[in-house]
mmCIF file of C-alpha atoms in Angstrom:
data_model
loop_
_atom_site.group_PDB
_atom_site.id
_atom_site.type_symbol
_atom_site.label_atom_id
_atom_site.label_comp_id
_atom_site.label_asym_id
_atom_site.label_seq_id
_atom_site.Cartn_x
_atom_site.Cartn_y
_atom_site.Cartn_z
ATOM 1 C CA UNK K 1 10.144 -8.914 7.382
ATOM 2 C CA UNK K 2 12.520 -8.996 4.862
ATOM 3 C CA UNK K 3 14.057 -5.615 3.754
ATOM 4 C CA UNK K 4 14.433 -4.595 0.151
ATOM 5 C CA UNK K 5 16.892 -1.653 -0.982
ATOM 6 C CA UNK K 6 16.046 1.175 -3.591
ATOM 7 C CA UNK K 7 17.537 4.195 -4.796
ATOM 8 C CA UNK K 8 16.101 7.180 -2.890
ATOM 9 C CA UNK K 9 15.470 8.948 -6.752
ATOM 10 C CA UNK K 10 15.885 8.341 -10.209
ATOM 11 C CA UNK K 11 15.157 10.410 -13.842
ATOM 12 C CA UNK K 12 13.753 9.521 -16.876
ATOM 13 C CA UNK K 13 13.041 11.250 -19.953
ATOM 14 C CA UNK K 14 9.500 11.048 -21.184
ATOM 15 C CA UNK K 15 9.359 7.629 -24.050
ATOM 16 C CA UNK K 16 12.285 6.524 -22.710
ATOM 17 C CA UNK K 17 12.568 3.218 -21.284
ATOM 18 C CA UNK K 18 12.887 3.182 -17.093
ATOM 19 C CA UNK K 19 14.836 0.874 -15.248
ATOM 20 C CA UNK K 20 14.280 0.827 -11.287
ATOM 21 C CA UNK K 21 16.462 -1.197 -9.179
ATOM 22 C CA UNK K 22 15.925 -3.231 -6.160
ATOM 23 C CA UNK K 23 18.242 -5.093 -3.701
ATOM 24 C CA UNK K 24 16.720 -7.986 -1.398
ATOM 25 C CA UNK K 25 19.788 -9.895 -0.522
ATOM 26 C CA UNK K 26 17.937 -11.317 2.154
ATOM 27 C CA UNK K 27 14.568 -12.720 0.577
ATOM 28 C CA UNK K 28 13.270 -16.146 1.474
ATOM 29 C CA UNK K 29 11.629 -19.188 -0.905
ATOM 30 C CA UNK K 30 8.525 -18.248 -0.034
ATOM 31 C CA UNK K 31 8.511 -14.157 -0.815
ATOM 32 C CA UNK K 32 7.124 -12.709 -3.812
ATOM 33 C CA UNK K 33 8.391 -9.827 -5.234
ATOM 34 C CA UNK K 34 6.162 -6.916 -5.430
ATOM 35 C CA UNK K 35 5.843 -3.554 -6.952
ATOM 36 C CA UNK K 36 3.641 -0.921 -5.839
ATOM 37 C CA UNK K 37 3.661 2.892 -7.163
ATOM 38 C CA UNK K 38 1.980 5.956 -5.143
ATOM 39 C CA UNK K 39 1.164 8.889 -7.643
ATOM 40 C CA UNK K 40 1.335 12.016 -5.787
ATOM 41 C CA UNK K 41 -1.870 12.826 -3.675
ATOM 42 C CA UNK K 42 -2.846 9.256 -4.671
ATOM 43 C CA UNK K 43 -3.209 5.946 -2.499
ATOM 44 C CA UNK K 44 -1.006 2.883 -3.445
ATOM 45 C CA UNK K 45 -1.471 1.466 -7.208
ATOM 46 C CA UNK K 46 -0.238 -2.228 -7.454
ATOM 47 C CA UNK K 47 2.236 -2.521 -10.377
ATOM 48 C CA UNK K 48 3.346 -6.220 -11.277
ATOM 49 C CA UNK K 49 4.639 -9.021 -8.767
ATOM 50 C CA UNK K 50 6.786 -12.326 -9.388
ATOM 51 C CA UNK K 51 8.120 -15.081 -7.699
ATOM 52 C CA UNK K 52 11.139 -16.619 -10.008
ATOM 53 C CA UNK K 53 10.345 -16.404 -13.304
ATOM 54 C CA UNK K 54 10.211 -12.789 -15.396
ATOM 55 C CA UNK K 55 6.368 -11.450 -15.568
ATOM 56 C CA UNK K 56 5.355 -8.987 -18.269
ATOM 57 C CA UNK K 57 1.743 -7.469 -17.765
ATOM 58 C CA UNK K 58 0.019 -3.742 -19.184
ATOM 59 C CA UNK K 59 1.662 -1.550 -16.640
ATOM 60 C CA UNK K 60 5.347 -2.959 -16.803
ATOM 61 C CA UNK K 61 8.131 -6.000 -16.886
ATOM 62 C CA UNK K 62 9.242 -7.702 -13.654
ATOM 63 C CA UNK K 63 13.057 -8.728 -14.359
ATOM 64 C CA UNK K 64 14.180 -11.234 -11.092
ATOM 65 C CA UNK K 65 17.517 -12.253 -10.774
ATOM 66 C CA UNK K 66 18.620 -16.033 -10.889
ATOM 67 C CA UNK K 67 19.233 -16.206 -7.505
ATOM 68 C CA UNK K 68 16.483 -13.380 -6.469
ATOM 69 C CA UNK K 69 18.149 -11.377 -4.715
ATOM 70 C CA UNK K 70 17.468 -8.536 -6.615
ATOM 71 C CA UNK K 71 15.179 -6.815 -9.035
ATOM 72 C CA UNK K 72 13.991 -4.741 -12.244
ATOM 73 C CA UNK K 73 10.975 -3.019 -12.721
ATOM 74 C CA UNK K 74 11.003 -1.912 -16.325
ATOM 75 C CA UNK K 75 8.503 1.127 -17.764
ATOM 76 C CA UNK K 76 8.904 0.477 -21.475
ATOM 77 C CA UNK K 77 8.407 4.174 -22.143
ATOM 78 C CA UNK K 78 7.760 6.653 -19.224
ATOM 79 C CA UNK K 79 4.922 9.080 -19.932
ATOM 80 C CA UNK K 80 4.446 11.934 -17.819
ATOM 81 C CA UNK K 81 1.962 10.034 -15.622
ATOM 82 C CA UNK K 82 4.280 7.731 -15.029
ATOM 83 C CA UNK K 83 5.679 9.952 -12.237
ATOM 84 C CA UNK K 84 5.450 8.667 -8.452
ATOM 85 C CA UNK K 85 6.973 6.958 -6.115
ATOM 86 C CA UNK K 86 8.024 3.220 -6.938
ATOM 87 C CA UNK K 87 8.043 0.628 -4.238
ATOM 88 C CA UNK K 88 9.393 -3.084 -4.201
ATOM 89 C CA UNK K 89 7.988 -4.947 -1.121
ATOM 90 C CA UNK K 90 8.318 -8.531 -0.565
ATOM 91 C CA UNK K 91 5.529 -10.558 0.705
ATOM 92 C CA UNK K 92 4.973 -13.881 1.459
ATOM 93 C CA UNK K 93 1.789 -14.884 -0.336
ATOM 94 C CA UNK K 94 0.344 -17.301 2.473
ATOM 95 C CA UNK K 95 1.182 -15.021 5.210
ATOM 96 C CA UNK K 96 -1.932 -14.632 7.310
ATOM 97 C CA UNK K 97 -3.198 -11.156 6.332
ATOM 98 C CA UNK K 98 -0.864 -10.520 4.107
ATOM 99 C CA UNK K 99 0.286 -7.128 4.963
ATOM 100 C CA UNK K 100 2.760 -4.813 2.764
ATOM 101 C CA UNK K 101 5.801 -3.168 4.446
ATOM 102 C CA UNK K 102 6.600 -0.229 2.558
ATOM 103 C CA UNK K 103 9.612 1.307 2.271
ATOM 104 C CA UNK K 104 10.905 4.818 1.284
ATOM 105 C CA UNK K 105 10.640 3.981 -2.548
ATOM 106 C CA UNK K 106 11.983 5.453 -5.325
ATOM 107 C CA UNK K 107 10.782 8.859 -6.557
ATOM 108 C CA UNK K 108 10.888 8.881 -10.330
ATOM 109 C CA UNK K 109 10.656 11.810 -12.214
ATOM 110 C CA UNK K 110 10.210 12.086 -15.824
ATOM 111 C CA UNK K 111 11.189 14.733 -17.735
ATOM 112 C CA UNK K 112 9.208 16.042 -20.970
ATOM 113 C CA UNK Q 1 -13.550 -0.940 -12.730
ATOM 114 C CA UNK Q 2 -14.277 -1.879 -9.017
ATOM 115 C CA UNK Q 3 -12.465 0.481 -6.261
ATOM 116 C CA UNK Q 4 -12.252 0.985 -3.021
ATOM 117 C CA UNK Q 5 -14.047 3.856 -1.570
ATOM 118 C CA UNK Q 6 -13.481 6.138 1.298
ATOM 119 C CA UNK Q 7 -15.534 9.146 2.913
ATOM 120 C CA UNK Q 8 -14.847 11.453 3.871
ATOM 121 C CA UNK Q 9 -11.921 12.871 1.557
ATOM 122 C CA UNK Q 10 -11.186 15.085 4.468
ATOM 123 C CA UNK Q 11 -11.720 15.594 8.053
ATOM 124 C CA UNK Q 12 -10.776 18.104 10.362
ATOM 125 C CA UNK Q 13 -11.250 17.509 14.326
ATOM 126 C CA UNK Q 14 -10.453 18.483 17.921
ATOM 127 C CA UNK Q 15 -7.946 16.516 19.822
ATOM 128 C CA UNK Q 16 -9.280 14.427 21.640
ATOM 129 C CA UNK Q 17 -12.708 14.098 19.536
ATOM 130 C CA UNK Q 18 -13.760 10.768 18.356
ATOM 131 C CA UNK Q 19 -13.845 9.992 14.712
ATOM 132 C CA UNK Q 20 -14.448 7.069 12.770
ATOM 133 C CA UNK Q 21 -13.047 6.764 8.791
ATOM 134 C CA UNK Q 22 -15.736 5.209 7.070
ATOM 135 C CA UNK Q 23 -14.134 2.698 3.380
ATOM 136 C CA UNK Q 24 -16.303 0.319 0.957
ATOM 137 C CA UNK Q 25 -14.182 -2.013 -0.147
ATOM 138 C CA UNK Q 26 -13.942 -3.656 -3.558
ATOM 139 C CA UNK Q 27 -17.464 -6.574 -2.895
ATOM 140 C CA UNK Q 28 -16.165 -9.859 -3.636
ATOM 141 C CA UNK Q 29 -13.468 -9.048 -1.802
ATOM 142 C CA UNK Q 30 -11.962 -10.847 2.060
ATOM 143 C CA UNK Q 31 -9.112 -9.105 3.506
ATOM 144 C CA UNK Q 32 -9.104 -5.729 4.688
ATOM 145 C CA UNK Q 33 -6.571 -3.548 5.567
ATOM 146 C CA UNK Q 34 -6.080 -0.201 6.828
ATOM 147 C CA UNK Q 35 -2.730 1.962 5.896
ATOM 148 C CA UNK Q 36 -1.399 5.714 7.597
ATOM 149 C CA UNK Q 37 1.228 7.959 5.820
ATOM 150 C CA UNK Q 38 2.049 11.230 8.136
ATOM 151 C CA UNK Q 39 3.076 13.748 6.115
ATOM 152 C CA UNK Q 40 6.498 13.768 4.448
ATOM 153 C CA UNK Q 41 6.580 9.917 5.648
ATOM 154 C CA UNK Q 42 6.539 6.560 3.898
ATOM 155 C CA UNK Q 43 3.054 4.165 4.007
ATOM 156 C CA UNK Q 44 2.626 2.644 7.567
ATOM 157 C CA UNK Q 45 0.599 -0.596 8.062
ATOM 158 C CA UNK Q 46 -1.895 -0.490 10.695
ATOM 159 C CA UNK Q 47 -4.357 -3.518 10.507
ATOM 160 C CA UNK Q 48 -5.501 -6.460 9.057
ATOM 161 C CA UNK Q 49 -9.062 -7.753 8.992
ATOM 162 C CA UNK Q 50 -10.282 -10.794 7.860
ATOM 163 C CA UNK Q 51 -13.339 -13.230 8.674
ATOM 164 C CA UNK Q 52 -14.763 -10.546 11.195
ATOM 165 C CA UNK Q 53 -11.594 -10.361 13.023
ATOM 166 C CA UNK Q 54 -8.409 -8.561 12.810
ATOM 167 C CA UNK Q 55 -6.003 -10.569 11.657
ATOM 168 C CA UNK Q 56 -2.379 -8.838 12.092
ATOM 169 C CA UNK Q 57 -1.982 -5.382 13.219
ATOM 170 C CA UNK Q 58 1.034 -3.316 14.445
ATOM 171 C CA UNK Q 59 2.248 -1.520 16.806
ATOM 172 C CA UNK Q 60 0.928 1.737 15.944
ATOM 173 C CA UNK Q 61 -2.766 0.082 16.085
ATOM 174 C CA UNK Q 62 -3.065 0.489 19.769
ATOM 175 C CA UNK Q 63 -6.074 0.728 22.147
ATOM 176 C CA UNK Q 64 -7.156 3.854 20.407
ATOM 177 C CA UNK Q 65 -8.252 2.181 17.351
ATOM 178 C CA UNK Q 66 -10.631 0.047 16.490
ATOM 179 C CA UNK Q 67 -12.169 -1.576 13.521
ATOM 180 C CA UNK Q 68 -15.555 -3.161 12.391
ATOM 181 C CA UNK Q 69 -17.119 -4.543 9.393
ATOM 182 C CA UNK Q 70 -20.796 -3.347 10.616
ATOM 183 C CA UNK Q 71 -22.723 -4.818 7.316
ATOM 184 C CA UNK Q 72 -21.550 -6.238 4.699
ATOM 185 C CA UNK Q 73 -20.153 -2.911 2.930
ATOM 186 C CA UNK Q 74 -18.695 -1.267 5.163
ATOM 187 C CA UNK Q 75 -15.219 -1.259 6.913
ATOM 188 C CA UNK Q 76 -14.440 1.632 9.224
ATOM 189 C CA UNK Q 77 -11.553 2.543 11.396
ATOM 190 C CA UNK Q 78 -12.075 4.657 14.948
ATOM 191 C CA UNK Q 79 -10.119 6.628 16.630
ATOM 192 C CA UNK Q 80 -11.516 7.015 20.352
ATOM 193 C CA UNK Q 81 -9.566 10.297 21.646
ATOM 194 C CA UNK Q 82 -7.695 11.928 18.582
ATOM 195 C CA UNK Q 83 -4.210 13.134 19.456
ATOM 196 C CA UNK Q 84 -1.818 15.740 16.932
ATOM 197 C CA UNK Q 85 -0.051 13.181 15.825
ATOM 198 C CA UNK Q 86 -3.006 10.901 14.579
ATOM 199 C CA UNK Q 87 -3.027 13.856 11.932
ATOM 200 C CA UNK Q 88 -2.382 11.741 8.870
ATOM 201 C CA UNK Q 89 -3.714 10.320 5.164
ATOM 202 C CA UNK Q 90 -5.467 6.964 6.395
ATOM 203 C CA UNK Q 91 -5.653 4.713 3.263
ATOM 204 C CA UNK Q 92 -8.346 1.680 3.362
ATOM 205 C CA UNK Q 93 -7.234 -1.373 0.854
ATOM 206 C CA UNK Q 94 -8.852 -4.743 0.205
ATOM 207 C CA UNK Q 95 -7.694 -7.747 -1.656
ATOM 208 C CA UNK Q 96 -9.480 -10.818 -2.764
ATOM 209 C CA UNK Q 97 -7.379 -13.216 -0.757
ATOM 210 C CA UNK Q 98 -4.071 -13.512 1.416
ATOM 211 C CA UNK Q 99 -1.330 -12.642 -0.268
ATOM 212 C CA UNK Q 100 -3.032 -10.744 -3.230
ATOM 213 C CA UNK Q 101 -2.037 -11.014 -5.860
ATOM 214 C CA UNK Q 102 -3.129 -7.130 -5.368
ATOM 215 C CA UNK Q 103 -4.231 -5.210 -2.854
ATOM 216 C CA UNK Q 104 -6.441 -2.656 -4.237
ATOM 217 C CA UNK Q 105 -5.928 1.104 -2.143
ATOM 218 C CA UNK Q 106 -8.753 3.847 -2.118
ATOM 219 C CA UNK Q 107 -8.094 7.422 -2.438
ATOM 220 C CA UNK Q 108 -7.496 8.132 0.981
ATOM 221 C CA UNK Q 109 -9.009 10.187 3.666
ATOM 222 C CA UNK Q 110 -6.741 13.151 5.140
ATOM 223 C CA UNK Q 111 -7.073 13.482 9.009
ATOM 224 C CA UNK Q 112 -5.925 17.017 10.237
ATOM 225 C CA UNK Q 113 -6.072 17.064 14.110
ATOM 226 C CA UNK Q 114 -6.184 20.460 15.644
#
């Protein structure tokens, strides 16, 4: 499975705009990029996912690199709830079963 | 909004004691999936089910466990002789087909082996 790369925590102050990073140097054609949050005491929330292009949707913006090895999930402005642990996983889409392989994440905290 | 659904919240037991983690996935949905996080630890796959069958499952998922769909609601996990370190937050998740787009988690039930 290919590995993706996040920083272990980040900050944000509340209506501020939130950038989390994500390295996946190694990704193949056929992974899609996706982004997962856990709210504390709270199962897994699904976020946004992409393949090449950007993706915009309620939650968040997807920003993909040209050559996709990295990543941008964008929070146009953090709210308080908005604090949890962020994780990019790539998946390939017609993978029987299509598990997730999570990752440490990154713990975002937003500040009032 | 559909969710997935998992009883108990909670559950305390004996090592060595049996117990089976009962989730209702989302209804029009295929794939199943069950998910562990220990304490402290990241979100650990454990097993894929699809068609009646498991379709993937990991290391972790060894002869201790077993799942079954018994009716067309339900989706349990079992754990034949609980050991300390089963103690964990099993999460149940279901998506409408491989690959997702989304695979929709329940709440989680917290195992505490003692």
């Amino acid at each position: 499975d290919a590995k993706t790369t996040q920083p272990n925590s980040m900050e944000s102050n509340e209506e501020e705009p939130v950038h989390l990073p994500c390295n996946h140097s190694t990704i193949s054609g056929t992974d899609y990029i996706h982004w997962y949050r856990q709210l504390p005491s709270q199962g897994p929330e699904y976020v946004i996912h992409g393949l090449t292009s950007n993706v915009n949707n309620r939650m968040a913006s997807l920003a993909i690199a040209e050559d996709r090895k990295s990543s941008t999930l964008i929070l146009h402005r953090a709210t308080l709830r908005d604090a949890a642990v962020y994780y990019c996983i790539l998946r390939q889409t017609y993978n029987q079963g299509g598990k997730l392989i999570f990752g440490q994440g990154t713990e975002l905290s937003v500040k009032p | 909004e559909p969710e997935v659904t998992q009883t108990p919240s909670h559950q305390v037991t004996q090592m060595g004691q049996e117990v089976i983690l009962r989730c209702v996935p989302i209804s029009n949905h295929l794939y199943f999936y069950w998910y562990r996080q220990i304490l402290g630890q990241k979100v650990e796959f454990l097993v894929s089910f699809y068609n009646n069958e498991i379709s993937e499952k990991s290391e972790i998922f060894d002869d201790q466990f077993s799942v079954e769909r018994p009716d067309g609601s339900n989706f349990t996990l079992k754990i034949r002789s609980t050991k300390l370190e089963d103690s964990a937050m099993y999460f149940c998740a279901s998506s409408a087909r491989t690959g997702g787009p989304e695979a929709f988690f329940g709440q989680g039930t917290r195992l505490t082996v003692v």
